[in-house]
């Protein structure tokens, strides 16, 4: 009996430890509202976070834009967006849940900036129409943030990034807008390859032969069907170099690259379109590490080399489907 009790206590201790370490309290540098998100060319009025080359939106914004209900089951710490798998939540709990999309809320948008913030990583699980999101999720200032691309692609929607204006488009895009994102190619058509990473990135694979070679180092890990990516900006920039430009009043100005980069980072009174109009490639290169569609590039390479199957759509859209 004593042995049995000891084993039970030990098992409970292990269970408690596993639960305690499931979530992580982190402090890290993120970029708040650096990118804009548009769904069917309509601006999403919600804060977003750029962390580890992934854009996160609040689950409320995700539910609003996809017109899906969102509910939380505290017993399993699971957020459900859309359908709830049968048997996962008791009927008496389901009967109290809303099965309609949340009403649009007035959100106070934070100033675009880089910031070191404290947040909780992976305290909850998120399921979209019954399928669990394998990527990280973030709780910041009481709101839960989900990886925007993962949610959209799980529902079968295209995601494109317009680098010049640092805008992410989900679904419909303007007809006259061109995108520089790499397009999927047939098997073995690209010259990409990978090598084992070294130093602080040991254990990762370094992608070579891609279009950003010499500007970005792209690392990836493949665990089953889960792909993780990291990006390092290796562009050689002379921060003391002088750049001449003309302000809105027609006055000629001259600043160092370092001063202009500082201006890019504040976003105090100018839009990304204004920066791109005034500084062109200088601004595009500054944005590159956060706007390059690295996830699609790595997925393309893995699909071409047979390491990953191409994803299929998880929903069927009919002629009466509406997505705003």
Short mmCIF file of C-alpha atoms in Angstrom, two decimals:
data_model
loop_
_atom_site.label_atom_id
_atom_site.label_comp_id
_atom_site.label_asym_id
_atom_site.label_seq_id
_atom_site.Cartn_x
_atom_site.Cartn_y
_atom_site.Cartn_z
CA UNK A 1 0.00 0.00 0.00
CA UNK A 2 2.83 2.42 0.87
CA UNK A 3 4.54 1.66 -2.42
CA UNK A 4 1.29 2.27 -4.32
CA UNK A 5 0.71 5.59 -2.53
CA UNK A 6 4.30 6.65 -3.25
CA UNK A 7 3.86 5.90 -6.94
CA UNK A 8 0.59 7.84 -7.05
CA UNK A 9 2.16 10.85 -5.34
CA UNK A 10 5.16 10.69 -7.68
CA UNK A 11 2.87 10.51 -10.72
CA UNK A 12 0.91 13.50 -9.47
CA UNK A 13 4.14 15.42 -8.98
CA UNK A 14 5.18 14.70 -12.55
CA UNK A 15 1.76 15.77 -13.82
CA UNK A 16 1.97 19.01 -11.82
CA UNK A 17 5.46 19.72 -13.14
CA UNK A 18 4.40 19.10 -16.75
CA UNK A 19 1.50 21.52 -16.30
CA UNK A 20 3.60 24.10 -14.53
CA UNK A 21 6.20 24.24 -17.28
CA UNK A 22 3.76 24.14 -20.20
CA UNK A 23 3.53 27.94 -20.18
CA UNK A 24 6.56 30.22 -20.23
CA UNK A 25 6.89 33.72 -18.86
CA UNK A 26 9.10 35.56 -21.32
CA UNK A 27 10.60 38.96 -21.87
CA UNK A 28 11.61 39.57 -25.46
CA UNK A 29 11.86 42.25 -28.09
CA UNK A 30 8.89 42.38 -30.43
CA UNK A 31 7.65 44.83 -33.03
CA UNK A 32 4.21 46.23 -32.33
CA UNK A 33 2.03 47.13 -35.33
CA UNK A 34 5.01 47.19 -37.70
CA UNK A 35 2.88 45.52 -40.34
CA UNK A 36 -0.67 46.28 -41.41
CA UNK A 37 -3.20 43.51 -41.95
CA UNK A 38 -5.94 43.68 -44.56
CA UNK A 39 -8.64 41.04 -45.11
CA UNK A 40 -10.23 41.20 -48.56
CA UNK A 41 -8.55 44.61 -48.79
CA UNK A 42 -10.24 45.88 -45.61
CA UNK A 43 -7.97 47.09 -42.82
CA UNK A 44 -8.11 45.02 -39.61
CA UNK A 45 -8.41 47.38 -36.65
CA UNK A 46 -6.39 45.38 -34.15
CA UNK A 47 -2.93 45.42 -32.61
CA UNK A 48 -0.47 42.89 -33.94
CA UNK A 49 2.89 41.63 -32.71
CA UNK A 50 5.86 40.55 -34.81
CA UNK A 51 7.81 37.95 -32.80
CA UNK A 52 10.35 35.47 -34.21
CA UNK A 53 9.40 36.41 -37.78
CA UNK A 54 5.73 35.56 -37.14
CA UNK A 55 2.85 38.04 -37.06
CA UNK A 56 0.36 37.48 -34.25
CA UNK A 57 -3.19 38.87 -34.06
CA UNK A 58 -5.57 38.74 -31.11
CA UNK A 59 -7.88 35.74 -31.31
CA UNK A 60 -10.81 38.15 -31.05
CA UNK A 61 -9.63 39.91 -34.23
CA UNK A 62 -9.11 36.53 -35.93
CA UNK A 63 -12.66 35.45 -34.97
CA UNK A 64 -14.14 38.78 -36.10
CA UNK A 65 -12.44 38.78 -39.47
CA UNK A 66 -13.28 35.13 -40.18
CA UNK A 67 -16.83 35.54 -38.83
CA UNK A 68 -16.39 32.63 -36.43
CA UNK A 69 -17.40 32.22 -32.78
CA UNK A 70 -14.65 32.13 -30.18
CA UNK A 71 -14.97 30.42 -26.79
CA UNK A 72 -12.66 29.35 -23.97
CA UNK A 73 -12.87 26.10 -21.98
CA UNK A 74 -10.97 26.75 -18.78
CA UNK A 75 -10.79 23.09 -17.70
CA UNK A 76 -8.40 22.27 -20.56
CA UNK A 77 -7.23 25.87 -21.19
CA UNK A 78 -8.36 25.59 -24.81
CA UNK A 79 -9.59 28.41 -27.05
CA UNK A 80 -11.99 27.25 -29.75
CA UNK A 81 -12.37 29.33 -32.90
CA UNK A 82 -15.27 28.03 -35.00
CA UNK A 83 -16.50 24.46 -34.59
CA UNK A 84 -15.96 22.48 -31.39
CA UNK A 85 -15.10 18.77 -31.82
CA UNK A 86 -17.79 16.51 -30.46
CA UNK A 87 -17.14 15.21 -26.94
CA UNK A 88 -14.36 17.67 -26.03
CA UNK A 89 -16.58 20.04 -24.07
CA UNK A 90 -19.52 18.97 -21.86
CA UNK A 91 -22.99 19.80 -23.23
CA UNK A 92 -23.86 21.86 -20.15
CA UNK A 93 -20.87 24.08 -20.92
CA UNK A 94 -21.57 24.23 -24.66
CA UNK A 95 -25.11 25.38 -23.96
CA UNK A 96 -23.75 28.55 -22.34
CA UNK A 97 -21.39 29.42 -25.21
CA UNK A 98 -22.07 31.89 -28.00
CA UNK A 99 -22.05 30.31 -31.45
CA UNK A 100 -21.93 33.58 -33.34
CA UNK A 101 -18.95 35.75 -34.23
CA UNK A 102 -18.04 38.36 -31.60
CA UNK A 103 -19.23 41.90 -32.22
CA UNK A 104 -16.61 44.31 -33.50
CA UNK A 105 -14.88 46.07 -30.65
CA UNK A 106 -13.22 49.46 -30.49
CA UNK A 107 -9.54 48.73 -29.96
CA UNK A 108 -7.03 51.36 -28.97
CA UNK A 109 -4.19 50.85 -31.42
CA UNK A 110 -0.70 51.10 -29.97
CA UNK A 111 1.99 53.20 -31.59
CA UNK A 112 4.11 51.18 -34.08
CA UNK A 113 7.46 50.54 -32.45
CA UNK A 114 10.02 48.05 -31.28
CA UNK A 115 9.52 47.20 -27.63
CA UNK A 116 10.79 44.81 -25.01
CA UNK A 117 7.66 43.31 -23.48
CA UNK A 118 6.76 40.66 -20.94
CA UNK A 119 4.27 38.04 -22.05
CA UNK A 120 3.20 34.45 -21.47
CA UNK A 121 3.99 31.91 -24.17
CA UNK A 122 1.75 28.91 -24.79
CA UNK A 123 -0.44 29.12 -21.69
CA UNK A 124 -3.42 28.00 -23.76
CA UNK A 125 -4.12 25.75 -26.73
CA UNK A 126 -5.95 27.12 -29.76
CA UNK A 127 -8.13 25.07 -32.09
CA UNK A 128 -9.55 26.35 -35.36
CA UNK A 129 -12.56 24.33 -36.51
CA UNK A 130 -11.30 21.48 -34.34
CA UNK A 131 -7.70 21.50 -35.60
CA UNK A 132 -5.00 22.49 -33.14
CA UNK A 133 -2.57 25.25 -34.08
CA UNK A 134 0.94 23.85 -33.64
CA UNK A 135 2.62 27.29 -33.57
CA UNK A 136 3.22 29.36 -30.45
CA UNK A 137 0.56 31.63 -28.97
CA UNK A 138 1.06 34.70 -26.82
CA UNK A 139 -0.85 36.31 -23.94
CA UNK A 140 -0.03 40.01 -23.69
CA UNK A 141 -1.93 42.64 -21.70
CA UNK A 142 -4.76 40.19 -21.07
CA UNK A 143 -5.29 39.34 -24.76
CA UNK A 144 -4.41 36.07 -26.45
CA UNK A 145 -2.56 36.38 -29.76
CA UNK A 146 -2.58 33.66 -32.42
CA UNK A 147 -0.22 33.28 -35.41
CA UNK A 148 -2.13 34.96 -38.23
CA UNK A 149 -0.64 32.97 -41.11
CA UNK A 150 -1.26 29.60 -39.43
CA UNK A 151 -4.94 30.39 -38.80
CA UNK A 152 -5.55 31.73 -42.32
CA UNK A 153 -3.82 28.82 -44.05
CA UNK A 154 -5.62 26.24 -41.89
CA UNK A 155 -8.85 27.71 -43.23
CA UNK A 156 -7.61 27.68 -46.81
CA UNK A 157 -6.97 31.38 -47.33
CA UNK A 158 -3.95 32.80 -49.17
CA UNK A 159 -1.60 35.11 -47.29
CA UNK A 160 0.58 37.58 -49.22
CA UNK A 161 3.01 40.26 -48.05
CA UNK A 162 3.45 43.53 -49.93
CA UNK A 163 6.99 44.50 -48.96
CA UNK A 164 6.99 48.17 -50.05
CA UNK A 165 4.09 49.03 -47.72
CA UNK A 166 4.70 46.28 -45.12
CA UNK A 167 1.09 45.13 -45.52
CA UNK A 168 -0.16 41.58 -45.08
CA UNK A 169 -3.10 40.65 -47.30
CA UNK A 170 -5.43 37.76 -46.47
CA UNK A 171 -7.84 36.66 -49.18
CA UNK A 172 -8.63 39.21 -51.89
CA UNK A 173 -5.89 41.63 -52.96
CA UNK A 174 -6.07 44.77 -55.14
CA UNK A 175 -5.88 43.87 -58.84
CA UNK A 176 -3.19 46.46 -59.60
CA UNK A 177 -0.87 45.43 -56.76
CA UNK A 178 2.24 43.40 -57.58
CA UNK A 179 3.91 41.05 -55.12
CA UNK A 180 7.54 40.02 -55.07
CA UNK A 181 6.92 36.91 -52.99
CA UNK A 182 8.40 33.71 -54.45
CA UNK A 183 5.89 31.56 -56.27
CA UNK A 184 5.73 27.80 -55.79
CA UNK A 185 7.80 26.01 -58.38
CA UNK A 186 7.77 22.49 -59.74
CA UNK A 187 9.87 19.80 -58.08
CA UNK A 188 13.64 20.31 -58.21
CA UNK A 189 13.24 23.60 -60.13
CA UNK A 190 15.08 25.84 -57.65
CA UNK A 191 18.72 25.90 -56.69
CA UNK A 192 18.09 25.94 -52.95
CA UNK A 193 19.86 23.56 -50.61
CA UNK A 194 20.63 23.42 -46.92
CA UNK A 195 23.60 22.84 -44.63
CA UNK A 196 23.95 22.18 -40.93
CA UNK A 197 24.01 25.43 -38.93
CA UNK A 198 26.82 26.11 -36.47
CA UNK A 199 27.47 28.26 -33.42
CA UNK A 200 24.41 29.53 -31.58
CA UNK A 201 22.16 28.00 -34.29
CA UNK A 202 23.59 24.49 -33.94
CA UNK A 203 20.78 21.96 -34.44
CA UNK A 204 19.10 24.07 -37.13
CA UNK A 205 19.46 23.85 -40.91
CA UNK A 206 20.73 26.89 -42.84
CA UNK A 207 18.92 27.42 -46.16
CA UNK A 208 21.20 28.39 -49.05
CA UNK A 209 20.69 29.40 -52.68
CA UNK A 210 17.57 31.49 -52.02
CA UNK A 211 16.76 34.93 -53.40
CA UNK A 212 17.74 36.75 -50.18
CA UNK A 213 21.24 35.26 -50.11
CA UNK A 214 23.74 37.81 -48.80
CA UNK A 215 21.01 39.78 -47.05
CA UNK A 216 19.27 37.27 -44.81
CA UNK A 217 20.33 34.02 -43.17
CA UNK A 218 17.32 31.72 -43.07
CA UNK A 219 17.28 28.85 -40.57
CA UNK A 220 14.67 26.13 -40.17
CA UNK A 221 13.85 23.06 -38.11
CA UNK A 222 11.50 20.30 -39.21
CA UNK A 223 9.82 18.22 -36.52
CA UNK A 224 7.36 15.88 -38.19
CA UNK A 225 5.09 18.30 -40.05
CA UNK A 226 5.90 21.30 -37.83
CA UNK A 227 8.32 23.81 -39.35
CA UNK A 228 10.08 26.46 -37.26
CA UNK A 229 12.01 29.32 -38.88
CA UNK A 230 14.40 32.02 -37.74
CA UNK A 231 15.92 34.87 -39.70
CA UNK A 232 19.12 36.89 -39.22
CA UNK A 233 19.64 40.15 -41.09
CA UNK A 234 23.25 40.13 -42.36
CA UNK A 235 23.08 43.18 -44.60
CA UNK A 236 26.21 45.28 -44.36
CA UNK A 237 25.02 48.79 -43.62
CA UNK A 238 27.18 51.89 -43.22
CA UNK A 239 25.18 53.80 -40.60
CA UNK A 240 27.39 56.88 -41.10
CA UNK A 241 26.75 57.13 -44.83
CA UNK A 242 25.02 60.39 -45.80
CA UNK A 243 21.76 60.21 -47.74
CA UNK A 244 20.14 63.16 -49.48
CA UNK A 245 16.35 63.37 -49.73
CA UNK A 246 13.56 65.94 -50.22
CA UNK A 247 10.87 66.56 -47.60
CA UNK A 248 7.21 67.38 -48.29
CA UNK A 249 7.90 71.10 -48.46
CA UNK A 250 10.48 70.56 -51.23
CA UNK A 251 13.43 71.26 -48.95
CA UNK A 252 16.57 69.19 -49.58
CA UNK A 253 17.80 67.35 -46.50
CA UNK A 254 20.79 65.19 -45.66
CA UNK A 255 20.94 62.59 -42.92
CA UNK A 256 23.04 59.57 -42.07
CA UNK A 257 21.61 56.10 -42.64
CA UNK A 258 21.63 55.64 -38.85
CA UNK A 259 19.48 58.75 -38.38
CA UNK A 260 17.07 57.62 -41.09
CA UNK A 261 16.85 54.12 -39.56
CA UNK A 262 15.95 55.75 -36.25
CA UNK A 263 13.19 57.65 -38.04
CA UNK A 264 11.89 54.39 -39.55
CA UNK A 265 11.72 52.86 -36.07
CA UNK A 266 9.64 55.62 -34.51
CA UNK A 267 6.79 55.84 -37.06
CA UNK A 268 5.72 58.87 -35.07
CA UNK A 269 3.95 60.79 -37.84
CA UNK A 270 4.65 59.07 -41.14
CA UNK A 271 3.17 56.06 -42.91
CA UNK A 272 5.11 53.21 -44.45
CA UNK A 273 3.93 54.41 -47.88
CA UNK A 274 5.55 57.81 -47.18
CA UNK A 275 8.83 56.19 -46.12
CA UNK A 276 8.89 54.01 -49.22
CA UNK A 277 8.16 56.98 -51.49
CA UNK A 278 10.98 59.02 -49.94
CA UNK A 279 13.64 56.36 -49.37
CA UNK A 280 12.77 53.44 -51.68
CA UNK A 281 15.20 50.50 -51.37
CA UNK A 282 16.72 51.87 -48.17
CA UNK A 283 13.35 51.43 -46.46
CA UNK A 284 12.64 48.08 -48.17
CA UNK A 285 16.00 46.69 -46.99
CA UNK A 286 15.31 47.91 -43.44
CA UNK A 287 11.99 46.02 -43.50
CA UNK A 288 13.33 42.92 -45.24
CA UNK A 289 13.89 40.62 -42.25
CA UNK A 290 10.32 41.11 -41.04
CA UNK A 291 8.47 41.22 -44.37
CA UNK A 292 10.28 38.56 -46.42
CA UNK A 293 7.92 35.60 -46.82
CA UNK A 294 10.40 33.22 -45.23
CA UNK A 295 7.82 30.65 -44.11
CA UNK A 296 6.59 30.13 -47.68
CA UNK A 297 10.15 29.98 -48.97
CA UNK A 298 11.12 27.24 -46.49
CA UNK A 299 7.86 25.34 -47.13
CA UNK A 300 8.53 25.53 -50.86
CA UNK A 301 12.02 24.09 -50.40
CA UNK A 302 10.77 21.28 -48.15
CA UNK A 303 8.00 20.43 -50.60
CA UNK A 304 10.41 20.41 -53.55
CA UNK A 305 12.78 18.08 -51.74
CA UNK A 306 9.98 15.77 -50.61
CA UNK A 307 10.42 16.49 -46.91
CA UNK A 308 6.96 18.02 -46.54
CA UNK A 309 3.65 17.43 -48.30
CA UNK A 310 1.93 20.44 -49.87
CA UNK A 311 -1.01 21.53 -47.68
CA UNK A 312 -4.56 21.26 -48.89
CA UNK A 313 -7.56 23.42 -48.07
CA UNK A 314 -9.48 22.51 -44.92
CA UNK A 315 -12.72 24.22 -45.95
CA UNK A 316 -15.00 24.33 -48.94
CA UNK A 317 -16.22 27.71 -50.20
CA UNK A 318 -19.54 27.82 -52.01
CA UNK A 319 -20.95 30.53 -54.30
CA UNK A 320 -22.74 32.17 -51.34
CA UNK A 321 -19.71 32.25 -49.05
CA UNK A 322 -18.90 35.67 -47.62
CA UNK A 323 -15.52 36.72 -46.23
CA UNK A 324 -15.07 40.34 -45.21
#
